[in-house]
Amino acid sequence: MSSIAGGQGSVLQEVIKTLVVIVIGLLIGMVIVLFISEEPTKVFDAILTGPLPSASTLDDGTVRWRGMTRFGTFLEDSITLALVGLAVAIPFRAQQFSLGADGQMFLGALASAVVSIYLPLPGIVLIPLAFLAAVIAGFAWGWLPGVMKARAGANEIVTTLMLNVIAIQFFIYCVTFLMLDRQAGFIVTPFFQDAAILNPLIHRTNVTWMIAVAPLVCLLAYLFLSRTNMGYELRVVGQNPAFGRRMGMPVDRTVALSMALGGAAAGMAGFHIANAILKRLPSDFPAGLGFEGIVVALLARNDPRLILPAALFYGYLRAGAQVMERTTDVSREMVLVVQAIIILLIVSENLLPRLGQWIGLGRSAR
Amino acid sequence: MQNEIVLAVDGLGKTYPNGTEAVKGVSFDLRRGEIHAIVGENGAGKSTVMKMLYGLEQPTTGRIAVAGQQVRLTTPQDAIDLHIGLVHQHMMLLESLSVAENIALGAEPVRGPFLDRAKMNREVAEVAATYGMNIDPAATVARLAVGQKQRIEILKVLYKGARILLLDEPTAVLTPQETRDLFKAIRGLTELGMTVVFITHKLVEVKEVADRVTVMRDGQVTGRVEPRDVTVAKIAEMMVGRPLSHKPAERRSPDLPASVTARDLTLIGLDGRVRLNRVSFDIRPGEILGVAGVEGNGQAALGQVLTGLLEPAEGAARIGGTVFTGRGVAAARALGIAAIPEDRIHDGIVTDMSIEENFVAAEYRNPRFSRRGIRDRNAVNAATREMIAAFGVKTTSEQTPIGALSGGNMQKVVLGREFTTQPRFLIAAQPTRGVDIGAAEGLRQQLVDLRDAGTAVLLISADLEETIALSDRIIVLFKGQIVAHFRAEEADENVLGLYMLGAERKAGANGCIDQQPEHAHV
């Protein structure tokens, strides 16, 4: 497990190990593609360059960018992934396996929607308010299992999964009965007020200033963990709660706080999806995205500094998979195979020290 | 017969894949019927040699010959087939099973698919009788004393046919009486023609029982002696590489009122067992009160109550008149209580974090190290450097993960952290456990210096020699109760041992200063 204070060497070591694992995963994927595809070069091209826009010069000399929507989807997706990645990584630093990002994200989106639809305020107040509502909803939905764990010893894996179900059903109930747009013809809330919708920075995409918020939140999370007393407590408790207790640290509060902070990040992801991408909430809001956060956190070794690159990589892979599915004879499950191989390699801690040694970075094992 | 060589190692070396040379060119031989001690500090390579003899590790150079035949030991089974047995330092017994079941495990007699319990008990009883070890095969292991459990470990190896016994620090957990019994038992074994190798760093024992001694330092043999020819100090010098000062701490009896007063501390475990029974004692500023006792007689519970981890069911302890027990760790620490935990790795450090972050754990909220919740990492860094210099921690950087340090250096950081808080009361549990003699000497001096600065110290140690050398007064705990109270200069290992085992007890004993400590006459 990487530790922020573990020195530059160990972080670099983890990054290199992860990169090696990613390359191995992709190589294995490519070998499989060679067996199953009639057009392997096209498949490789789709995965590796698919998400990027391409420029073409028209006869009159103007440059036209094609595939901006696709590129936008990649960036939007990466923002969500970075935030849900943090939602998993922060509790994990306190050794809490929170699987609640999904539910927290739903409630964050819902809270933001309530503000965005019903409060007649100007955008300069409305947007921060919607953002705050989402963060608070996520925070609360993370704090709850945190307190249940700290006070009653309730296993957080079980409680967060159950709270997900409650949150999602509550979301569906609200959209179906309380907030339904009867004109729409399907189960969805009304569009948000214009003032509540984030303006795209890139034409024909939903890439908004959230693209700056996600890295900023990662940075704040890093500073919180390394520079504040609470962040220090969180890391100590995560690595050795018995020691934390003997040093007089508020172990229970720290556990609850770690889960709540993770929830806040997931709430932001909900805000991003609601106010930047969908602009209204359908009852079939994309469930399961919260779990992709686990993959991101795993790739980033729970280090907030690495969450963003991990999210971009994974977002790129997902976007490439979509392009591959649309343009070639290989389905996107191929990418799931690659993903599974990468996860397996990362989780096999026994294998990795050897891998580290093999690439000449082995820490001397005594 | 006496001089028949049963096992010889020649130029044995072990280099780990990462380049660490644990053992370099070690040669020695074992004779039939001898007790051969291998002594050395932690990390000297003794255990690695044992592991190679038992097939757990493969040597990179050198040869092992058993009864004149060169052998390759690739698994413990190879060693067992050659009648070599290893008794681990830590007991590996199944507590809920019977003695016979533990001994026969893995080689148990069966009738069809079923265990032949009668035959097993008979065989185990026979083996025990052969080797003069009196033990009831049907008894449940959990009910036995530590010394008896160790006997089972030895029988386990003998049952598998071992003729050469390797004992890894067998006396680490025993009382003086149990140690003596153990020595009697292994002497009995050698008279039957067995060869016993034992690893230890208690040199008095070596002098007492070993026929020959091999001394190791830094993976090499630095001495081969017969203990009757040399002094303990000479062996210690070969081990450490320099002469050691062996003067006991100068005692002081400060004629001050007690700063720490504990009265009637009582703790009931979750299982309803009484873990502490009306424990009362006083400690003056600048005084060390030693706690002797066989492990598991309430020492750990006492430490946990005094540090604020557990709330006493009854009674309280005060410092300067203020109650500090039962109010949580943070409250106790705020009143100047500090603690060196017994289990360093589990409770004393975070192995993956840097020395710096381990050092600051007790005082990170102090305005010196943080303001409004924001850590001042430069201040932490500067204070850590100071501590590293003051305590002589051997490390390349204060950013080094503490887990990469040796046990002694880790403990220096723990002491450094607790001492920097300038405690009024320090609870020091096993402060030198698992630490090299060289480093232990330094740690003890630090403790004495802290005492001289006016701190009241409660010293909980399984090392009786250490308790007697450092303490001003000593209380003995047996089954959660104080059963004796001595002035340290009048205490004697053998007498303490009798109280520790519960063979003797003083009714109504406590560790208060108004109670005249007992004289050590029995």
mmCIF file of C-alpha atoms in Angstrom, chain B residues 101-351:
data_model
loop_
_atom_site.group_PDB
_atom_site.id
_atom_site.type_symbol
_atom_site.label_atom_id
_atom_site.label_comp_id
_atom_site.label_asym_id
_atom_site.label_seq_id
_atom_site.Cartn_x
_atom_site.Cartn_y
_atom_site.Cartn_z
ATOM 1 C CA GLU B 101 -2.965 -35.024 19.851
ATOM 2 C CA ASN B 102 -0.499 -32.167 19.569
ATOM 3 C CA ILE B 103 2.518 -34.416 19.768
ATOM 4 C CA ALA B 104 1.273 -36.978 17.293
ATOM 5 C CA LEU B 105 -0.111 -34.431 14.848
ATOM 6 C CA GLY B 106 0.966 -35.304 11.337
ATOM 7 C CA ALA B 107 2.150 -38.770 12.320
ATOM 8 C CA GLU B 108 -0.832 -39.959 14.316
ATOM 9 C CA PRO B 109 -1.577 -43.701 14.503
ATOM 10 C CA VAL B 110 -4.774 -44.628 12.694
ATOM 11 C CA ARG B 111 -7.032 -47.628 12.488
ATOM 12 C CA GLY B 112 -8.723 -47.515 9.122
ATOM 13 C CA PRO B 113 -9.943 -43.972 8.645
ATOM 14 C CA PHE B 114 -10.078 -43.324 12.366
ATOM 15 C CA LEU B 115 -7.619 -42.007 14.868
ATOM 16 C CA ASP B 116 -6.393 -44.736 17.196
ATOM 17 C CA ARG B 117 -6.605 -42.645 20.327
ATOM 18 C CA ALA B 118 -5.610 -45.389 22.780
ATOM 19 C CA LYS B 119 -2.509 -46.282 20.799
ATOM 20 C CA MET B 120 -1.644 -42.609 20.385
ATOM 21 C CA ASN B 121 -1.856 -41.924 24.105
ATOM 22 C CA ARG B 122 0.182 -45.031 24.852
ATOM 23 C CA GLU B 123 2.897 -44.117 22.368
ATOM 24 C CA VAL B 124 3.127 -40.555 23.572
ATOM 25 C CA ALA B 125 3.326 -41.701 27.182
ATOM 26 C CA GLU B 126 6.119 -44.090 26.206
ATOM 27 C CA VAL B 127 8.097 -41.395 24.433
ATOM 28 C CA ALA B 128 7.625 -39.034 27.358
ATOM 29 C CA ALA B 129 8.768 -41.688 29.813
ATOM 30 C CA THR B 130 11.789 -42.611 27.699
ATOM 31 C CA TYR B 131 13.004 -39.049 27.803
ATOM 32 C CA GLY B 132 12.140 -38.478 31.425
ATOM 33 C CA MET B 133 9.455 -35.921 30.780
ATOM 34 C CA ASN B 134 6.523 -36.351 33.002
ATOM 35 C CA ILE B 135 3.369 -35.313 31.235
ATOM 36 C CA ASP B 136 -0.250 -36.461 31.013
ATOM 37 C CA PRO B 137 -1.004 -37.306 27.365
ATOM 38 C CA ALA B 138 -4.740 -36.686 27.820
ATOM 39 C CA ALA B 139 -4.474 -33.199 29.345
ATOM 40 C CA THR B 140 -5.740 -30.248 27.325
ATOM 41 C CA VAL B 141 -2.868 -28.020 26.237
ATOM 42 C CA ALA B 142 -4.607 -24.748 27.090
ATOM 43 C CA ARG B 143 -4.605 -25.710 30.776
ATOM 44 C CA LEU B 144 -0.841 -26.223 30.971
ATOM 45 C CA ALA B 145 1.842 -23.816 32.116
ATOM 46 C CA VAL B 146 4.295 -22.361 29.637
ATOM 47 C CA GLY B 147 7.124 -24.639 30.726
ATOM 48 C CA GLN B 148 5.000 -27.720 30.144
ATOM 49 C CA LYS B 149 3.904 -26.460 26.769
ATOM 50 C CA GLN B 150 7.495 -26.156 25.793
ATOM 51 C CA ARG B 151 8.046 -29.731 26.930
ATOM 52 C CA ILE B 152 5.327 -30.708 24.441
ATOM 53 C CA GLU B 153 7.116 -28.868 21.673
ATOM 54 C CA ILE B 154 10.235 -30.857 22.421
ATOM 55 C CA LEU B 155 8.317 -34.127 22.626
ATOM 56 C CA LYS B 156 6.716 -33.332 19.271
ATOM 57 C CA VAL B 157 10.146 -33.320 17.732
ATOM 58 C CA LEU B 158 11.314 -36.417 19.634
ATOM 59 C CA TYR B 159 8.165 -38.309 18.620
ATOM 60 C CA LYS B 160 9.178 -37.801 15.008
ATOM 61 C CA GLY B 161 12.471 -39.478 15.796
ATOM 62 C CA ALA B 162 14.809 -36.532 16.154
ATOM 63 C CA ARG B 163 18.303 -37.231 17.486
ATOM 64 C CA ILE B 164 19.619 -33.707 16.915
ATOM 65 C CA LEU B 165 17.405 -31.047 18.497
ATOM 66 C CA LEU B 166 17.575 -27.427 17.457
ATOM 67 C CA LEU B 167 16.007 -25.151 20.079
ATOM 68 C CA ASP B 168 15.417 -21.541 19.082
ATOM 69 C CA GLU B 169 15.543 -19.278 22.169
ATOM 70 C CA PRO B 170 13.837 -21.848 24.372
ATOM 71 C CA THR B 171 14.131 -19.886 27.603
ATOM 72 C CA ALA B 172 12.767 -16.566 26.355
ATOM 73 C CA VAL B 173 9.372 -17.111 27.966
ATOM 74 C CA LEU B 174 10.308 -19.200 30.997
ATOM 75 C CA THR B 175 10.680 -18.355 34.668
ATOM 76 C CA PRO B 176 13.984 -19.218 36.368
ATOM 77 C CA GLN B 177 12.464 -22.390 37.846
ATOM 78 C CA GLU B 178 11.062 -23.491 34.514
ATOM 79 C CA THR B 179 14.381 -22.730 32.863
ATOM 80 C CA ARG B 180 16.160 -24.934 35.368
ATOM 81 C CA ASP B 181 13.704 -27.760 34.717
ATOM 82 C CA LEU B 182 14.228 -27.361 31.000
ATOM 83 C CA PHE B 183 17.977 -27.605 31.399
ATOM 84 C CA LYS B 184 17.587 -30.699 33.508
ATOM 85 C CA ALA B 185 15.420 -32.219 30.796
ATOM 86 C CA ILE B 186 17.819 -31.447 27.968
ATOM 87 C CA ARG B 187 20.745 -32.684 30.020
ATOM 88 C CA GLY B 188 18.790 -35.907 30.357
ATOM 89 C CA LEU B 189 18.397 -36.061 26.598
ATOM 90 C CA THR B 190 22.087 -35.669 25.945
ATOM 91 C CA GLU B 191 22.822 -38.454 28.379
ATOM 92 C CA LEU B 192 20.670 -40.635 26.150
ATOM 93 C CA GLY B 193 22.922 -39.706 23.237
ATOM 94 C CA MET B 194 20.942 -36.859 21.760
ATOM 95 C CA THR B 195 22.585 -33.665 20.619
ATOM 96 C CA VAL B 196 21.000 -30.380 21.572
ATOM 97 C CA VAL B 197 21.704 -27.076 19.891
ATOM 98 C CA PHE B 198 20.206 -24.065 21.525
ATOM 99 C CA ILE B 199 20.115 -20.468 20.443
ATOM 100 C CA THR B 200 20.047 -17.820 23.091
ATOM 101 C CA HIS B 201 21.341 -14.456 24.034
ATOM 102 C CA LYS B 202 21.148 -15.064 27.781
ATOM 103 C CA LEU B 203 24.785 -15.661 28.466
ATOM 104 C CA VAL B 204 24.434 -16.746 32.077
ATOM 105 C CA GLU B 205 22.498 -19.760 30.857
ATOM 106 C CA VAL B 206 25.169 -20.575 28.347
ATOM 107 C CA LYS B 207 27.753 -20.621 31.072
ATOM 108 C CA GLU B 208 25.474 -22.760 33.187
ATOM 109 C CA VAL B 209 24.474 -25.458 30.745
ATOM 110 C CA ALA B 210 26.380 -25.505 27.467
ATOM 111 C CA ASP B 211 29.297 -27.831 26.727
ATOM 112 C CA ARG B 212 30.491 -25.731 23.843
ATOM 113 C CA VAL B 213 29.594 -22.325 22.496
ATOM 114 C CA THR B 214 29.700 -20.907 19.004
ATOM 115 C CA VAL B 215 29.480 -17.132 18.961
ATOM 116 C CA MET B 216 28.182 -15.330 15.875
ATOM 117 C CA ARG B 217 28.271 -11.723 14.798
ATOM 118 C CA ASP B 218 27.272 -10.233 11.440
ATOM 119 C CA GLY B 219 26.775 -13.634 9.892
ATOM 120 C CA GLN B 220 30.211 -14.927 10.881
ATOM 121 C CA VAL B 221 31.553 -17.092 13.652
ATOM 122 C CA THR B 222 33.514 -14.830 15.985
ATOM 123 C CA GLY B 223 34.236 -17.275 18.731
ATOM 124 C CA ARG B 224 34.352 -20.989 19.548
ATOM 125 C CA VAL B 225 34.789 -21.540 23.253
ATOM 126 C CA GLU B 226 34.121 -23.925 26.070
ATOM 127 C CA PRO B 227 32.184 -21.904 28.614
ATOM 128 C CA ARG B 228 34.174 -23.190 31.569
ATOM 129 C CA ASP B 229 37.239 -21.483 30.111
ATOM 130 C CA VAL B 230 35.774 -17.984 29.753
ATOM 131 C CA THR B 231 33.730 -15.392 31.580
ATOM 132 C CA VAL B 232 30.293 -14.216 30.580
ATOM 133 C CA ALA B 233 31.738 -10.782 29.864
ATOM 134 C CA LYS B 234 34.205 -12.330 27.411
ATOM 135 C CA ILE B 235 31.422 -14.098 25.500
ATOM 136 C CA ALA B 236 29.408 -10.860 25.433
ATOM 137 C CA GLU B 237 32.386 -9.061 23.977
ATOM 138 C CA MET B 238 32.696 -11.627 21.197
ATOM 139 C CA MET B 239 29.006 -11.179 20.484
ATOM 140 C CA VAL B 240 28.876 -7.409 20.423
ATOM 141 C CA GLY B 241 32.392 -6.747 19.222
ATOM 142 C CA ARG B 242 33.321 -4.427 22.075
ATOM 143 C CA PRO B 243 33.457 -4.635 25.868
ATOM 144 C CA LEU B 244 30.186 -3.896 27.653
ATOM 145 C CA SER B 245 29.853 -1.981 30.857
ATOM 146 C CA HIS B 246 27.954 -4.153 33.262
ATOM 147 C CA LYS B 247 27.248 -1.885 36.151
ATOM 148 C CA PRO B 248 23.714 -1.891 37.474
ATOM 149 C CA ALA B 249 21.809 1.372 37.527
ATOM 150 C CA GLU B 250 22.630 3.522 40.471
ATOM 151 C CA ARG B 251 19.592 3.502 42.705
ATOM 152 C CA ARG B 252 18.117 6.501 44.302
ATOM 153 C CA SER B 253 15.426 6.591 46.895
ATOM 154 C CA PRO B 254 13.984 10.022 46.499
ATOM 155 C CA ASP B 255 12.338 10.942 49.722
ATOM 156 C CA LEU B 256 9.442 12.618 47.994
ATOM 157 C CA PRO B 257 5.704 12.057 48.262
ATOM 158 C CA ALA B 258 4.364 9.722 45.568
ATOM 159 C CA SER B 259 3.316 11.409 42.325
ATOM 160 C CA VAL B 260 1.423 8.391 41.027
ATOM 161 C CA THR B 261 -1.003 6.645 43.341
ATOM 162 C CA ALA B 262 -3.072 3.692 42.195
ATOM 163 C CA ARG B 263 -5.703 2.316 44.516
ATOM 164 C CA ASP B 264 -7.738 -0.873 44.206
ATOM 165 C CA LEU B 265 -7.489 -1.085 40.412
ATOM 166 C CA THR B 266 -9.811 -3.875 39.377
ATOM 167 C CA LEU B 267 -10.532 -5.037 35.863
ATOM 168 C CA ILE B 268 -12.996 -7.684 34.780
ATOM 169 C CA GLY B 269 -12.412 -9.192 31.330
ATOM 170 C CA LEU B 270 -15.163 -9.618 28.770
ATOM 171 C CA ASP B 271 -15.247 -13.303 29.667
ATOM 172 C CA GLY B 272 -15.991 -12.377 33.282
ATOM 173 C CA ARG B 273 -12.526 -13.331 34.497
ATOM 174 C CA VAL B 274 -10.895 -11.014 36.986
ATOM 175 C CA ARG B 275 -7.826 -9.680 35.247
ATOM 176 C CA LEU B 276 -6.762 -7.192 37.906
ATOM 177 C CA ASN B 277 -7.708 -7.643 41.512
ATOM 178 C CA ARG B 278 -7.462 -4.594 43.792
ATOM 179 C CA VAL B 279 -4.021 -3.519 42.643
ATOM 180 C CA SER B 280 -2.616 -0.611 44.668
ATOM 181 C CA PHE B 281 0.807 1.010 44.417
ATOM 182 C CA ASP B 282 2.621 4.313 44.668
ATOM 183 C CA ILE B 283 5.487 5.643 42.594
ATOM 184 C CA ARG B 284 7.567 8.635 43.578
ATOM 185 C CA PRO B 285 8.899 11.090 41.039
ATOM 186 C CA GLY B 286 12.269 9.791 39.913
ATOM 187 C CA GLU B 287 11.539 6.232 40.933
ATOM 188 C CA ILE B 288 11.164 3.027 38.933
ATOM 189 C CA LEU B 289 8.643 0.472 40.143
ATOM 190 C CA GLY B 290 9.231 -2.889 38.505
ATOM 191 C CA VAL B 291 6.442 -5.368 37.829
ATOM 192 C CA ALA B 292 7.505 -9.009 37.777
ATOM 193 C CA GLY B 293 5.263 -11.866 36.805
ATOM 194 C CA VAL B 294 4.819 -14.714 34.377
ATOM 195 C CA GLU B 295 3.235 -13.344 31.222
ATOM 196 C CA GLY B 296 -0.541 -13.334 31.329
ATOM 197 C CA ASN B 297 -0.890 -12.569 35.025
ATOM 198 C CA GLY B 298 -2.309 -9.095 34.603
ATOM 199 C CA GLN B 299 0.697 -7.075 33.413
ATOM 200 C CA ALA B 300 -0.872 -6.291 30.049
ATOM 201 C CA ALA B 301 -4.188 -5.417 31.717
ATOM 202 C CA LEU B 302 -2.427 -3.112 34.150
ATOM 203 C CA GLY B 303 -0.709 -1.304 31.305
ATOM 204 C CA GLN B 304 -3.974 -0.927 29.418
ATOM 205 C CA VAL B 305 -5.801 0.494 32.421
ATOM 206 C CA LEU B 306 -3.013 2.940 33.238
ATOM 207 C CA THR B 307 -2.735 4.213 29.663
ATOM 208 C CA GLY B 308 -6.493 4.816 29.513
ATOM 209 C CA LEU B 309 -7.304 2.106 26.974
ATOM 210 C CA LEU B 310 -9.508 0.200 29.410
ATOM 211 C CA GLU B 311 -11.736 1.493 32.145
ATOM 212 C CA PRO B 312 -11.195 -0.131 35.540
ATOM 213 C CA ALA B 313 -14.308 -1.706 37.069
ATOM 214 C CA GLU B 314 -13.231 -0.343 40.414
ATOM 215 C CA GLY B 315 -10.502 1.853 41.773
ATOM 216 C CA ALA B 316 -8.542 4.632 40.139
ATOM 217 C CA ALA B 317 -5.042 5.937 39.657
ATOM 218 C CA ARG B 318 -4.127 9.574 40.226
ATOM 219 C CA ILE B 319 -1.254 11.717 39.137
ATOM 220 C CA GLY B 320 -0.608 14.772 41.274
ATOM 221 C CA GLY B 321 -4.044 14.144 42.773
ATOM 222 C CA THR B 322 -5.944 14.045 39.460
ATOM 223 C CA VAL B 323 -7.579 10.806 38.350
ATOM 224 C CA PHE B 324 -6.206 9.698 34.974
ATOM 225 C CA THR B 325 -7.700 6.240 34.593
ATOM 226 C CA GLY B 326 -11.033 5.507 32.929
ATOM 227 C CA ARG B 327 -11.053 8.747 30.960
ATOM 228 C CA GLY B 328 -9.581 7.646 27.663
ATOM 229 C CA VAL B 329 -6.088 7.728 26.241
ATOM 230 C CA ALA B 330 -6.144 11.348 25.102
ATOM 231 C CA ALA B 331 -7.120 12.575 28.596
ATOM 232 C CA ALA B 332 -4.407 10.476 30.234
ATOM 233 C CA ARG B 333 -1.784 11.693 27.778
ATOM 234 C CA ALA B 334 -2.849 15.290 28.392
ATOM 235 C CA LEU B 335 -2.023 14.706 32.063
ATOM 236 C CA GLY B 336 1.493 13.596 31.218
ATOM 237 C CA ILE B 337 1.099 9.838 30.943
ATOM 238 C CA ALA B 338 3.281 8.172 28.318
ATOM 239 C CA ALA B 339 3.622 4.522 27.417
ATOM 240 C CA ILE B 340 5.969 2.147 25.671
ATOM 241 C CA PRO B 341 3.694 -0.634 24.477
ATOM 242 C CA GLU B 342 4.622 -4.256 24.931
ATOM 243 C CA ASP B 343 3.964 -5.195 21.319
ATOM 244 C CA ARG B 344 6.050 -2.703 19.428
ATOM 245 C CA ILE B 345 4.992 -3.620 15.892
ATOM 246 C CA HIS B 346 1.291 -3.880 16.662
ATOM 247 C CA ASP B 347 0.797 -1.005 19.081
ATOM 248 C CA GLY B 348 3.924 1.122 18.994
ATOM 249 C CA ILE B 349 4.457 2.085 15.377
ATOM 250 C CA VAL B 350 2.891 2.258 11.938
ATOM 251 C CA THR B 351 5.383 0.196 9.968
#
